[in-house]
Amino acid sequence: MANENHRSPAEEASLMSHSPGTSNQNQPSSPKPLRLVQDLPDELVQAGWEKCWSKRENRPYYFNRFTNQSLWEMPVLGQHDVISDPLGLNAAPMPLEGGMIDTSVESKQRKRRFSEEVPPSGSSMKKPKADVPGNPAAQPVPSSPSIPGTSVLKAWCVSPEDKQQAALLRPTEVYWDLDIQTNAVIKQRAPSEVLSPHPEVELLRSQLILKLRQHYRELCQQREGIDPPRESFNRWMLERKVVDKGTDPLLPSDCEPVVSPSMFREIMNDIPIRLSRIKFREEAKRLLFKYAEAAKRLIESRSASPDSRKVVKWNVEDTFSWLRRDHSASKEDYMDRLEHLRKQCGPHVSAAAKDSVEGICSKIYYISLEYVKRIREKNLAILKENNISAEVEAPEVQDRLVYCYPVRLAIPSPPLPSVEMHMENNMACVRYKGEMVKVSRNYFSKLWLLYRYSCIDDSSFEKFLPRVWCLLRRYQMMFGVNLYEGTGLQGSLPVHIFEALHKLFGVSFECFASPLNCYFKQYCSAFLDTDGYFGSRGPCLDFFPVSGSFEVNPPFCEELMNAMVSHFEKLLESSTEPLSFIVFIPEWRDPPTTALIRMEQSKFKRHQLSLPAFDHEYRSGSQHVCKKEEMYYKSVHNTAILFLQNSAGFAKWEPTPERLQELIAAYKHSGRTLSSSSSSSSSSSSSIVDKERELGREQSSSRETNPN
């Protein structure tokens, strides 16, 4: 049983052939709409015209997806573009008597935008053809018929007939370019059998995740006497989803091994106490005393061998004796003594705490497993209430190449409950059953555009707000509800870097993004159920491109980055078409990450750059809600840029010295916006610096290894 939003592959695919090896400037035209049977001439279809239906006027009209022009009568080929040529200076002559059109050379030399250009079909027999799958979007119509998104406009307290309606959903500041077409080619794939999002299910999931976070905090405090390492729960979810084979898009339920290496490592790093960065002598002295005291208390309360107890107690007593008699020690003396104590006691303390920490990790996993069962039961009950079967027949998928398109769901979406929305200053507040999520006006407009381009089962936008609420709630639960929590895990590159990557290396796709922080309208993200309606191609590790140029900026989770490298090497090995991945990861050297070492030694590595810490920027992971002056932050660590390309990709997008120099020059431009007031500028700058330093401490602490 196929969903209206998620049509069969035969209906999805269509339109035109294009060689995947052509230049990135020759992008495929927009997909052919499927709203009505298209009885238009091929020339009009290729020029962007499609036939739509006006519900209010109960008659068809014609819409141009390139120019947003709407006509009641069938358009005439060569009619001037009211946007790029408002005076009609480049318009073709009107049709002659008898309906014939002048097709002279002069009439064909029209002034057109980049997005209107139709690429020539590939003639090379060596390259497979890629079809463009159909992906119609909800389109605006003439002034008389109802406007797609009328319910959204009403939520903004604006009449749909208002002439300023388009401006309301047009962002005032843009940090993306949704006009860039993709050059990513994939094998046609079947719709996913993942259940569609529902506010009631998402509300239950968020409540259970908050309870799981609380369980984690209580276990760390009761068993180890520490607060849970900050962001460790977020990184646990990222690491678990690398190996999880369960049904829930967020919570793990089918993982092997049960004990998470990421969570285990981060808790062990904070045992017996968390070591923070020290600035002053007294802080160093106090930290040394606390560590010695905590190590002694832990070894006495756990089942440890007599030798371990003896070693720890002797070193602790020796440290206390040194602290009592040496009052002139410097900060460096205290830190050297602390390092010595860690080396002597660390292995014994770790051995004593190992079983307890593994118990914490397994306990959290099994609680998550029970929660997933409850969420699944809730979801299936909603489908049953609406007479929707969760069992679908696998559709037949043609073995051919197509340009990548948003993921589709095979199971229909049930009716969604109403969701409230109101404006507070420049923030759109979306509320369901008292639970409110926020997004800035600009990013709300971005979500509206992405939804319009990608969703095909909701032309009236009746499900738009419920799906926005589900999306925002999902990411809020994924990265935490505290201020700035998760910011570093979903940061993105500055706009001017994306512009340079597209210009220099044909990049048109992001491998790790979200509807909130993406620059292109084609991207991979963590959640295909909530994000697919907004253009996501699904998780990166489940995405198998044959050709294309990709930007890669993964969350800084070691297990995820390692799995990413394995995935990319398989793709590069198996494809003979141009394939390129430009990877941005932290240049951690003490100790180095496995992913970084593997990429540096890979046969597909064509070049590598290193950007110094505090000399380049990232865009905040909370960019959809943060203040303008907090949109960018300095990187607290070196960033490695690695070019992984197969032979065809290297020939097409070679990182030449000229291109690399231009890319580095792009990093010289800062994305920060200074306040007009010097006082406010200085205060905001200091707060940003403090946040950057704190982020650096968190990332450094998560990288430390426990002495063994």
XYZ file of C-alpha atoms in Angstrom:
708
model
C 0.000 0.000 0.000
C 1.792 3.097 -1.169
C 1.529 6.498 0.384
C 0.453 9.427 -1.738
C 3.578 11.218 -0.572
C 5.788 8.314 -1.404
C 4.952 7.153 -4.871
C 6.168 4.040 -6.578
C 9.633 4.202 -8.095
C 8.125 4.056 -11.578
C 6.178 7.255 -10.854
C 9.079 8.854 -9.026
C 11.550 8.549 -11.841
C 11.258 10.331 -15.124
C 11.916 13.266 -17.119
C 15.300 13.433 -18.750
C 18.654 11.764 -19.109
C 21.927 13.325 -18.181
C 25.436 12.006 -17.995
C 26.807 12.017 -14.424
C 30.160 13.010 -15.742
C 29.083 16.370 -17.128
C 30.167 19.661 -15.653
C 28.556 20.815 -12.441
C 27.392 23.911 -14.264
C 25.139 21.783 -16.451
C 22.619 20.836 -13.794
C 19.466 18.877 -14.555
C 16.287 20.838 -14.896
C 13.785 20.699 -12.039
C 11.665 17.538 -11.865
C 8.453 17.221 -13.878
C 5.359 17.714 -11.699
C 2.949 14.884 -11.195
C -0.099 16.807 -10.067
C -1.920 16.566 -13.405
C -1.343 14.602 -16.539
C 1.078 16.820 -18.387
C -0.324 17.361 -21.860
C 2.021 20.287 -22.529
C 4.504 20.325 -25.404
C 7.984 19.137 -24.485
C 9.367 22.609 -25.190
C 7.147 24.141 -22.502
C 7.964 21.403 -19.997
C 11.696 21.895 -20.514
C 11.214 25.641 -20.102
C 9.798 24.980 -16.627
C 6.039 25.097 -17.254
C 3.640 22.673 -15.620
C -0.110 22.318 -15.398
C -1.656 22.622 -11.925
C -5.160 22.754 -10.488
C -6.809 25.626 -8.634
C -9.132 24.341 -5.935
C -10.831 27.697 -5.449
C -11.477 28.454 -9.126
C -11.947 24.790 -9.982
C -9.970 25.025 -13.185
C -6.389 24.421 -14.331
C -3.644 27.014 -14.462
C -0.020 27.028 -15.636
C 2.982 27.614 -13.380
C 6.665 28.118 -14.224
C 8.860 26.657 -11.511
C 11.860 28.634 -12.742
C 10.288 32.109 -12.646
C 7.311 31.582 -10.276
C 5.098 33.014 -13.032
C 1.439 31.854 -13.136
C -0.971 32.067 -16.080
C -4.567 31.036 -16.620
C -3.995 30.479 -20.348
C -1.483 28.104 -21.865
C 1.864 29.940 -22.112
C 3.465 30.717 -25.426
C 6.994 29.470 -25.957
C 9.280 32.477 -26.020
C 7.032 34.638 -23.834
C 9.324 36.887 -21.821
C 10.412 36.110 -18.261
C 8.862 38.711 -15.969
C 11.676 38.326 -13.460
C 14.905 38.225 -15.464
C 13.510 40.293 -18.350
C 10.639 42.453 -17.034
C 10.526 44.683 -20.133
C 10.532 41.788 -22.572
C 13.654 42.998 -24.347
C 14.833 39.457 -24.997
C 11.387 37.978 -25.653
C 10.761 35.864 -28.716
C 8.225 37.027 -31.314
C 4.572 36.161 -30.824
C 3.171 33.157 -32.695
C 2.374 33.695 -36.344
C -0.990 33.025 -37.870
C -1.758 29.368 -37.893
C -0.131 28.831 -34.533
C 3.437 28.567 -35.880
C 6.236 30.096 -33.848
C 9.235 31.862 -35.239
C 12.210 29.649 -34.383
C 14.953 31.800 -35.820
C 18.334 31.848 -34.142
C 17.696 35.316 -32.779
C 14.486 34.222 -31.066
C 16.303 31.431 -29.230
C 18.918 33.696 -27.697
C 16.916 34.414 -24.589
C 18.319 35.762 -21.383
C 17.873 33.022 -18.796
C 18.950 32.375 -15.255
C 21.357 29.591 -14.341
C 18.573 27.459 -12.920
C 16.683 27.643 -16.242
C 19.485 26.229 -18.343
C 18.725 22.775 -19.652
C 21.866 20.642 -19.946
C 22.637 18.766 -23.118
C 22.081 15.037 -22.874
C 25.217 12.968 -22.602
C 26.336 11.301 -25.813
C 29.252 9.279 -24.442
C 28.634 5.537 -24.451
C 31.094 5.024 -21.586
C 28.986 6.862 -19.031
C 25.678 5.527 -17.717
C 22.674 7.765 -17.975
C 21.079 9.218 -14.856
C 17.379 9.992 -14.776
C 15.935 12.776 -12.710
C 13.292 11.398 -10.328
C 10.033 13.253 -10.072
C 9.808 15.372 -6.961
C 6.998 17.899 -7.341
C 6.703 20.617 -4.754
C 3.748 22.607 -3.554
C 3.671 25.598 -5.867
C 2.188 29.066 -5.537
C -0.672 29.877 -7.892
C -2.222 32.968 -9.419
C -3.611 35.632 -7.142
C -7.119 34.257 -7.255
C -6.712 30.606 -6.208
C -5.818 29.547 -2.675
C -2.185 29.853 -1.762
C -0.213 26.797 -0.631
C 0.577 27.399 3.002
C -2.571 29.407 3.696
C -2.831 27.787 7.115
C 0.729 28.876 7.809
C -0.039 32.437 6.766
C -3.085 32.492 9.000
C -0.875 31.430 11.865
C 1.168 34.539 11.177
C -2.081 36.527 11.532
C -1.981 37.588 7.899
C -4.740 37.312 5.338
C -3.862 35.020 2.435
C -4.974 37.736 0.054
C -2.445 40.213 1.490
C 0.017 41.404 -1.145
C 2.825 41.043 1.392
C 2.139 37.321 1.917
C 5.205 36.218 -0.030
C 7.458 38.535 1.982
C 6.356 36.913 5.235
C 7.837 33.594 4.204
C 10.898 35.150 2.612
C 13.938 35.249 4.946
C 15.575 38.598 5.615
C 19.017 37.023 6.092
C 20.063 33.957 4.113
C 22.716 31.449 5.160
C 21.971 28.936 2.412
C 21.567 28.560 -1.345
C 18.642 26.321 -2.254
C 18.890 27.068 -5.988
C 21.990 24.921 -6.513
C 21.085 21.671 -8.258
C 22.705 18.394 -7.288
C 25.346 16.474 -9.209
C 25.018 13.464 -6.891
C 23.904 10.332 -8.736
C 22.603 7.219 -6.981
C 20.983 3.945 -7.885
C 17.228 4.190 -7.669
C 16.051 2.927 -4.292
C 12.791 1.743 -2.781
C 10.818 3.844 -0.266
C 11.750 3.319 3.359
C 9.506 1.293 5.660
C 10.214 3.608 8.605
C 7.019 4.891 10.244
C 6.151 8.523 9.533
C 6.458 11.082 12.355
C 3.473 11.976 14.517
C 3.351 14.678 17.235
C 1.824 12.266 19.750
C 4.596 9.730 19.195
C 7.285 12.401 19.199
C 5.940 13.797 22.462
C 6.162 10.353 24.089
C 9.672 9.829 22.701
C 10.874 13.172 24.062
C 9.436 12.442 27.507
C 11.155 9.066 27.624
C 14.485 10.513 26.474
C 14.348 13.103 29.252
C 13.712 10.285 31.725
C 16.636 8.333 30.259
C 18.921 11.345 30.661
C 17.816 11.607 34.287
C 18.513 7.897 34.867
C 22.007 8.408 33.441
C 22.690 11.340 35.760
C 21.480 9.446 38.820
C 23.543 6.352 38.001
C 26.731 8.397 37.597
C 26.140 10.240 40.853
C 25.105 7.230 42.914
C 27.669 4.721 41.644
C 30.688 6.901 40.880
C 30.009 10.121 42.763
C 30.435 12.255 39.628
C 28.189 14.251 37.349
C 27.831 12.682 33.908
C 30.438 14.046 31.484
C 28.853 16.859 29.528
C 27.716 15.867 26.028
C 28.553 12.218 26.780
C 24.899 11.194 26.473
C 24.662 12.967 23.103
C 27.792 11.255 21.844
C 26.442 7.955 23.172
C 23.389 8.278 20.912
C 25.589 9.137 17.928
C 27.902 6.194 18.555
C 25.033 3.753 19.158
C 23.290 4.643 15.884
C 26.426 3.589 13.993
C 25.860 -0.032 15.045
C 22.137 0.017 15.886
C 19.820 -2.155 13.787
C 16.658 -1.267 15.704
C 13.474 0.390 14.502
C 13.590 3.686 16.394
C 15.232 6.629 14.591
C 16.745 8.037 17.794
C 16.962 5.552 20.685
C 19.173 2.453 20.278
C 17.526 -0.950 20.681
C 19.599 -3.520 18.774
C 23.303 -2.903 19.333
C 26.356 -5.104 19.649
C 28.249 -4.724 21.956
C 25.805 -3.668 24.649
C 28.420 -1.586 26.477
C 29.067 1.591 24.543
C 32.804 2.298 24.030
C 32.061 6.029 23.859
C 30.099 6.233 27.129
C 32.521 3.897 28.923
C 35.538 5.934 27.828
C 34.078 9.281 28.848
C 32.945 8.127 32.302
C 36.315 6.513 32.976
C 38.031 9.780 32.045
C 36.235 11.478 34.947
C 37.095 8.821 37.555
C 37.948 9.436 40.342
C 37.305 13.131 39.533
C 37.100 15.261 36.427
C 40.362 17.063 35.680
C 39.762 20.599 34.470
C 42.199 23.055 32.922
C 44.135 25.019 35.528
C 45.103 28.690 35.374
C 46.367 29.471 38.886
C 48.648 27.901 41.505
C 45.971 27.500 44.174
C 43.670 25.738 41.730
C 46.434 23.250 40.910
C 47.077 22.565 44.604
C 43.372 22.076 45.315
C 42.966 19.733 42.306
C 45.922 17.568 43.402
C 44.445 17.221 46.890
C 40.985 16.326 45.560
C 42.374 13.708 43.181
C 44.406 12.021 45.902
C 41.459 12.011 48.287
C 39.049 10.640 45.648
C 41.476 7.895 44.572
C 41.887 6.735 48.174
C 38.137 6.744 48.798
C 37.406 4.779 45.603
C 40.021 2.067 46.179
C 38.778 1.533 49.735
C 35.130 1.190 48.715
C 35.636 -1.242 45.804
C 36.778 -4.821 45.558
C 40.399 -4.346 44.589
C 43.429 -6.613 44.985
C 45.692 -6.131 48.032
C 48.518 -4.972 45.782
C 46.312 -2.302 44.173
C 45.174 -1.030 47.567
C 48.770 -0.875 48.776
C 50.044 1.046 45.709
C 47.225 3.595 45.765
C 47.360 4.196 49.526
C 51.133 4.577 49.545
C 51.112 7.118 46.686
C 48.216 9.054 48.232
C 49.924 9.280 51.637
C 53.153 10.354 49.968
C 51.240 13.107 48.122
C 49.581 14.334 51.334
C 52.970 14.409 53.053
C 54.471 16.436 50.180
C 51.582 18.912 50.284
C 52.054 19.474 54.026
C 55.771 20.172 53.937
C 56.274 21.996 50.614
C 54.497 25.362 50.706
C 56.605 27.102 48.034
C 55.725 24.818 45.111
C 54.705 26.465 41.838
C 51.722 25.654 39.650
C 53.960 23.529 37.428
C 55.207 21.548 40.458
C 51.642 20.712 41.465
C 50.716 19.677 37.920
C 53.813 17.459 37.616
C 52.938 15.816 40.903
C 49.362 15.257 39.719
C 50.561 13.649 36.503
C 52.850 11.362 38.510
C 49.977 10.380 40.816
C 47.729 9.592 37.833
C 50.356 7.349 36.273
C 50.874 5.442 39.522
C 47.242 5.140 40.632
C 45.300 5.374 37.367
C 45.531 1.713 36.278
C 44.485 0.464 39.692
C 41.617 2.945 40.001
C 40.374 2.039 36.500
C 40.463 -1.666 37.251
C 38.464 -1.129 40.445
C 35.797 0.982 38.670
C 35.556 -1.039 35.448
C 32.657 -3.325 36.406
C 30.625 -0.473 37.871
C 31.020 1.725 34.770
C 30.117 -1.155 32.467
C 27.011 -1.620 34.594
C 26.015 1.998 33.989
C 26.417 1.615 30.223
C 24.438 -1.627 30.009
C 21.705 -0.321 32.319
C 21.125 2.746 30.111
C 21.006 0.559 27.002
C 18.407 -1.843 28.414
C 16.225 1.034 29.613
C 16.431 2.474 26.091
C 15.369 -0.913 24.702
C 12.207 -0.898 26.828
C 11.414 2.676 25.826
C 11.683 1.787 22.130
C 9.067 -0.941 22.593
C 6.664 1.556 24.161
C 7.211 4.078 21.366
C 6.672 1.419 18.704
C 3.435 0.273 20.322
C 2.164 3.853 20.413
C 2.979 4.373 16.751
C 1.309 1.154 15.634
C -1.794 1.967 17.687
C -2.183 5.287 15.843
C -1.866 3.535 12.485
C -4.465 0.961 13.527
C -6.894 3.690 14.589
C -6.670 5.120 11.082
C -6.903 1.735 9.321
C -3.354 1.967 8.001
C -1.336 -1.212 7.700
C 2.279 -1.204 8.865
C 3.018 -4.035 6.416
C 3.729 -2.949 2.856
C 4.737 -4.839 -0.223
C 8.223 -4.102 -1.433
C 7.853 -2.158 -4.700
C 9.785 -3.122 -7.764
C 12.824 -0.910 -8.203
C 14.404 -0.423 -11.586
C 18.145 -0.948 -11.783
C 19.155 2.442 -13.097
C 20.961 5.606 -12.052
C 19.081 8.729 -11.051
C 19.942 12.069 -9.543
C 19.519 11.836 -5.786
C 16.094 12.747 -4.407
C 14.597 13.051 -0.891
C 13.819 9.816 0.905
C 10.242 8.584 0.609
C 8.257 6.570 3.127
C 6.294 3.532 2.009
C 3.752 3.630 4.864
C 1.172 6.428 4.558
C 1.100 9.229 7.088
C -1.965 9.225 9.359
C -3.926 12.440 9.921
C -1.928 14.785 12.148
C -3.356 16.834 15.041
C -3.362 20.607 14.946
C -0.321 22.478 16.212
C -0.313 26.078 17.410
C 2.129 28.742 16.347
C 2.700 32.363 17.347
C 5.447 34.940 16.986
C 7.592 36.288 19.824
C 9.799 39.078 18.530
C 11.734 37.361 15.756
C 11.045 33.790 16.897
C 8.366 31.412 15.657
C 7.023 29.433 18.624
C 5.426 26.104 17.703
C 3.440 24.409 20.467
C 1.815 21.009 20.887
C 0.066 20.059 24.145
C 1.985 22.697 26.077
C 5.411 21.641 24.750
C 6.916 24.531 22.805
C 9.871 24.594 20.441
C 11.312 27.727 18.865
C 12.957 28.636 15.604
C 13.924 32.033 14.243
C 11.766 33.647 11.578
C 14.493 33.246 8.954
C 14.891 29.532 9.589
C 11.144 29.012 9.729
C 11.075 30.477 6.228
C 13.868 28.117 5.236
C 11.889 25.120 6.493
C 8.894 26.323 4.484
C 11.000 26.486 1.323
C 12.560 23.061 1.890
C 9.126 21.588 2.559
C 7.745 23.150 -0.595
C 10.602 21.739 -2.679
C 10.598 18.244 -1.177
C 7.185 17.218 0.185
C 4.715 15.712 -2.285
C 1.845 14.528 -0.084
C 0.772 17.852 1.439
C 0.034 20.418 -1.263
C -2.224 22.403 1.084
C 0.468 22.531 3.786
C -1.969 21.196 6.384
C 0.708 18.921 7.852
C 3.497 21.468 7.690
C 3.331 22.786 11.277
C 2.945 19.331 12.907
C 5.964 18.118 10.956
C 7.962 21.219 11.883
C 7.155 20.582 15.552
C 8.278 16.950 15.254
C 11.506 17.975 13.534
C 12.424 20.674 16.056
C 11.511 18.461 19.000
C 13.608 15.603 17.617
C 16.756 17.712 17.329
C 16.134 19.291 20.710
C 16.063 15.829 22.286
C 19.027 14.635 20.256
C 21.398 17.337 21.443
C 19.929 18.301 24.812
C 17.713 21.031 26.172
C 20.347 23.027 28.071
C 21.759 26.314 26.787
C 24.408 25.763 24.071
C 24.261 21.983 24.610
C 25.030 20.093 21.424
C 26.229 23.237 19.638
C 29.611 21.718 18.798
C 28.080 18.461 17.544
C 26.030 20.085 14.781
C 28.134 23.077 13.773
C 28.595 23.769 10.070
C 30.991 25.533 7.738
C 30.646 29.284 7.081
C 28.644 30.411 4.065
C 31.665 31.766 2.207
C 33.386 28.362 2.482
C 30.391 26.608 0.933
C 30.420 29.172 -1.868
C 34.106 28.489 -2.497
C 33.624 24.703 -2.400
C 30.819 24.902 -4.948
C 32.731 27.249 -7.223
C 36.084 25.472 -7.064
C 35.211 21.783 -6.638
C 31.613 21.491 -7.796
C 30.345 20.604 -4.302
C 26.544 20.445 -4.248
C 25.805 18.039 -1.398
C 26.416 17.819 2.382
C 26.970 14.378 3.899
C 26.242 15.429 7.506
C 23.643 18.166 7.915
C 20.055 18.801 8.968
C 17.150 20.876 7.632
C 18.235 23.543 10.111
C 21.929 23.913 9.286
C 22.132 22.745 5.650
C 23.463 25.072 2.945
C 22.256 23.047 -0.070
C 18.760 21.643 -0.392
C 20.275 18.192 -0.955
C 21.958 16.672 2.086
C 22.159 13.648 4.362
C 20.900 13.861 7.929
C 20.389 11.678 10.981
C 16.618 11.191 10.680
C 14.971 10.172 7.439
C 11.433 10.164 8.906
C 11.275 13.792 10.078
C 13.835 15.233 7.651
C 12.751 13.559 4.415
C 9.847 15.995 4.031
C 12.453 18.782 4.136
C 14.845 17.372 1.543
C 17.007 14.864 3.439
C 18.441 11.935 1.520
C 18.672 9.885 4.734
C 21.664 8.977 6.960
C 25.070 9.247 5.328
C 26.030 5.648 6.102
C 22.908 4.484 4.227
C 23.576 6.720 1.216
C 25.405 5.163 -1.745
C 26.276 7.724 -4.432
C 27.858 6.642 -7.689
C 29.178 10.073 -8.613
C 29.166 13.645 -7.339
C 31.153 16.106 -5.252
C 30.437 16.124 -1.500
C 31.247 18.215 1.561
C 31.789 16.142 4.712
C 31.740 17.720 8.191
C 30.711 14.918 10.593
C 29.797 15.261 14.276
C 32.972 14.823 16.287
C 32.264 11.278 17.459
C 35.209 8.944 16.921
C 33.158 5.815 16.198
C 30.999 7.668 13.676
C 34.019 9.181 11.904
C 35.683 5.770 11.684
C 32.562 4.202 10.164
C 32.386 7.145 7.749
C 35.909 6.449 6.452
C 35.067 2.783 5.830
C 31.911 3.812 3.966
C 33.708 6.335 1.747
C 36.512 3.951 0.828
C 33.991 1.333 -0.321
C 32.204 3.927 -2.456
C 35.432 5.213 -4.015
C 36.627 1.686 -4.702
C 33.425 0.578 -6.413
C 32.717 3.598 -8.656
C 34.389 4.536 -11.929
C 32.394 7.771 -12.204
C 33.746 11.092 -10.802
C 33.432 10.878 -7.005
C 34.919 13.328 -4.512
C 34.652 13.813 -0.734
C 36.141 16.881 0.940
C 36.348 15.993 4.637
C 36.615 18.463 7.529
C 37.506 16.874 10.891
C 39.389 17.949 14.042
C 43.113 17.406 13.806
C 43.399 15.598 17.145
C 46.952 14.310 17.589
C 47.202 13.467 21.295
C 46.237 10.736 20.713
C 45.354 10.805 16.995
C 41.955 9.502 15.959
C 41.711 6.297 13.963
C 39.684 8.059 11.262
C 42.359 10.716 10.730
C 45.155 8.146 10.506
C 43.203 5.996 8.044
C 42.405 8.937 5.742
C 46.005 10.149 5.795
C 47.149 6.675 4.737
C 44.341 6.088 2.226
C 45.214 5.575 -1.424
C 42.330 7.916 -2.294
C 43.817 10.883 -0.429
C 44.800 13.504 -3.007
C 45.692 16.394 -0.730
C 45.539 17.534 2.880
C 45.319 20.973 4.487
C 45.591 22.024 8.121
C 43.826 25.099 9.526
C 45.282 26.472 12.790
C 43.103 26.706 15.893
C 41.398 30.082 16.517
C 42.281 31.087 12.946
C 39.078 29.817 11.329
C 35.390 29.653 12.156
C 32.375 27.371 12.270
C 28.709 28.260 12.122
C 26.935 27.577 15.395
C 24.908 24.403 15.773
C 22.201 26.523 17.397
C 22.105 28.948 14.473
C 18.337 28.520 14.114
C 17.732 30.063 17.553
C 20.890 31.969 18.511
C 21.528 35.697 18.273
C 23.093 37.152 15.178
C 26.377 37.948 16.916
C 26.623 34.317 18.093
C 26.164 32.815 14.632
C 29.903 32.108 14.205
C 32.543 30.915 16.662
C 36.286 30.324 16.433
C 37.482 26.750 16.252
C 39.374 25.752 19.399
C 41.364 23.032 17.628
C 43.175 22.568 14.342
C 40.973 21.386 11.479
C 42.233 18.912 8.886
C 40.814 19.135 5.351
C 41.323 15.946 3.337
C 40.443 15.404 -0.317
C 39.365 11.806 -0.954
C 38.813 11.197 -4.685
C 38.841 8.336 -7.136
C 40.710 8.742 -10.404
C 37.760 10.231 -12.297
C 36.963 12.559 -9.409
C 40.576 13.709 -9.228
C 40.612 14.420 -12.962
C 37.440 16.496 -12.690
C 37.910 18.270 -9.329
C 41.663 18.167 -8.802
C 42.814 20.196 -5.748
C 45.252 22.304 -7.733
C 47.470 24.873 -5.966
C 45.361 27.689 -7.420
C 42.109 26.190 -6.121
C 43.598 25.440 -2.713
C 44.935 28.975 -2.427
C 41.502 30.381 -3.204
C 39.891 28.061 -0.634
C 42.354 29.152 2.059
C 41.732 32.777 1.117
C 38.012 32.238 1.719
C 38.820 31.379 5.339
C 40.328 34.835 5.773
C 36.823 36.323 5.666
C 35.042 36.312 8.987
C 31.332 35.604 9.165
C 30.917 37.433 12.450
C 28.721 40.501 12.488
C 29.945 43.243 14.781
C 27.464 45.218 16.806
C 27.104 48.899 16.118
C 27.665 49.660 19.785
C 31.205 49.152 20.985
C 30.084 48.252 24.489
C 27.585 45.656 23.321
C 30.149 44.361 20.842
C 32.779 43.862 23.506
C 30.383 42.155 25.890
C 29.039 39.824 23.219
C 32.563 39.056 22.027
C 33.664 38.136 25.529
C 30.679 35.828 25.968
C 31.435 34.154 22.639
C 35.077 33.647 23.611
C 34.018 32.130 26.931
C 31.692 29.746 25.109
C 34.468 28.767 22.701
C 36.863 28.053 25.538
C 34.260 25.955 27.327
C 33.572 24.039 24.115
C 37.284 23.397 23.772
C 37.494 22.052 27.302
C 34.583 19.689 26.650
C 36.073 18.337 23.443
C 39.520 17.967 24.968
C 38.186 16.126 27.990
C 36.252 13.721 25.770
C 39.483 12.937 23.906
C 41.576 12.109 26.967
C 42.298 8.455 27.605
C 42.435 6.910 31.020
C 45.928 5.725 32.022
C 46.235 1.967 31.953
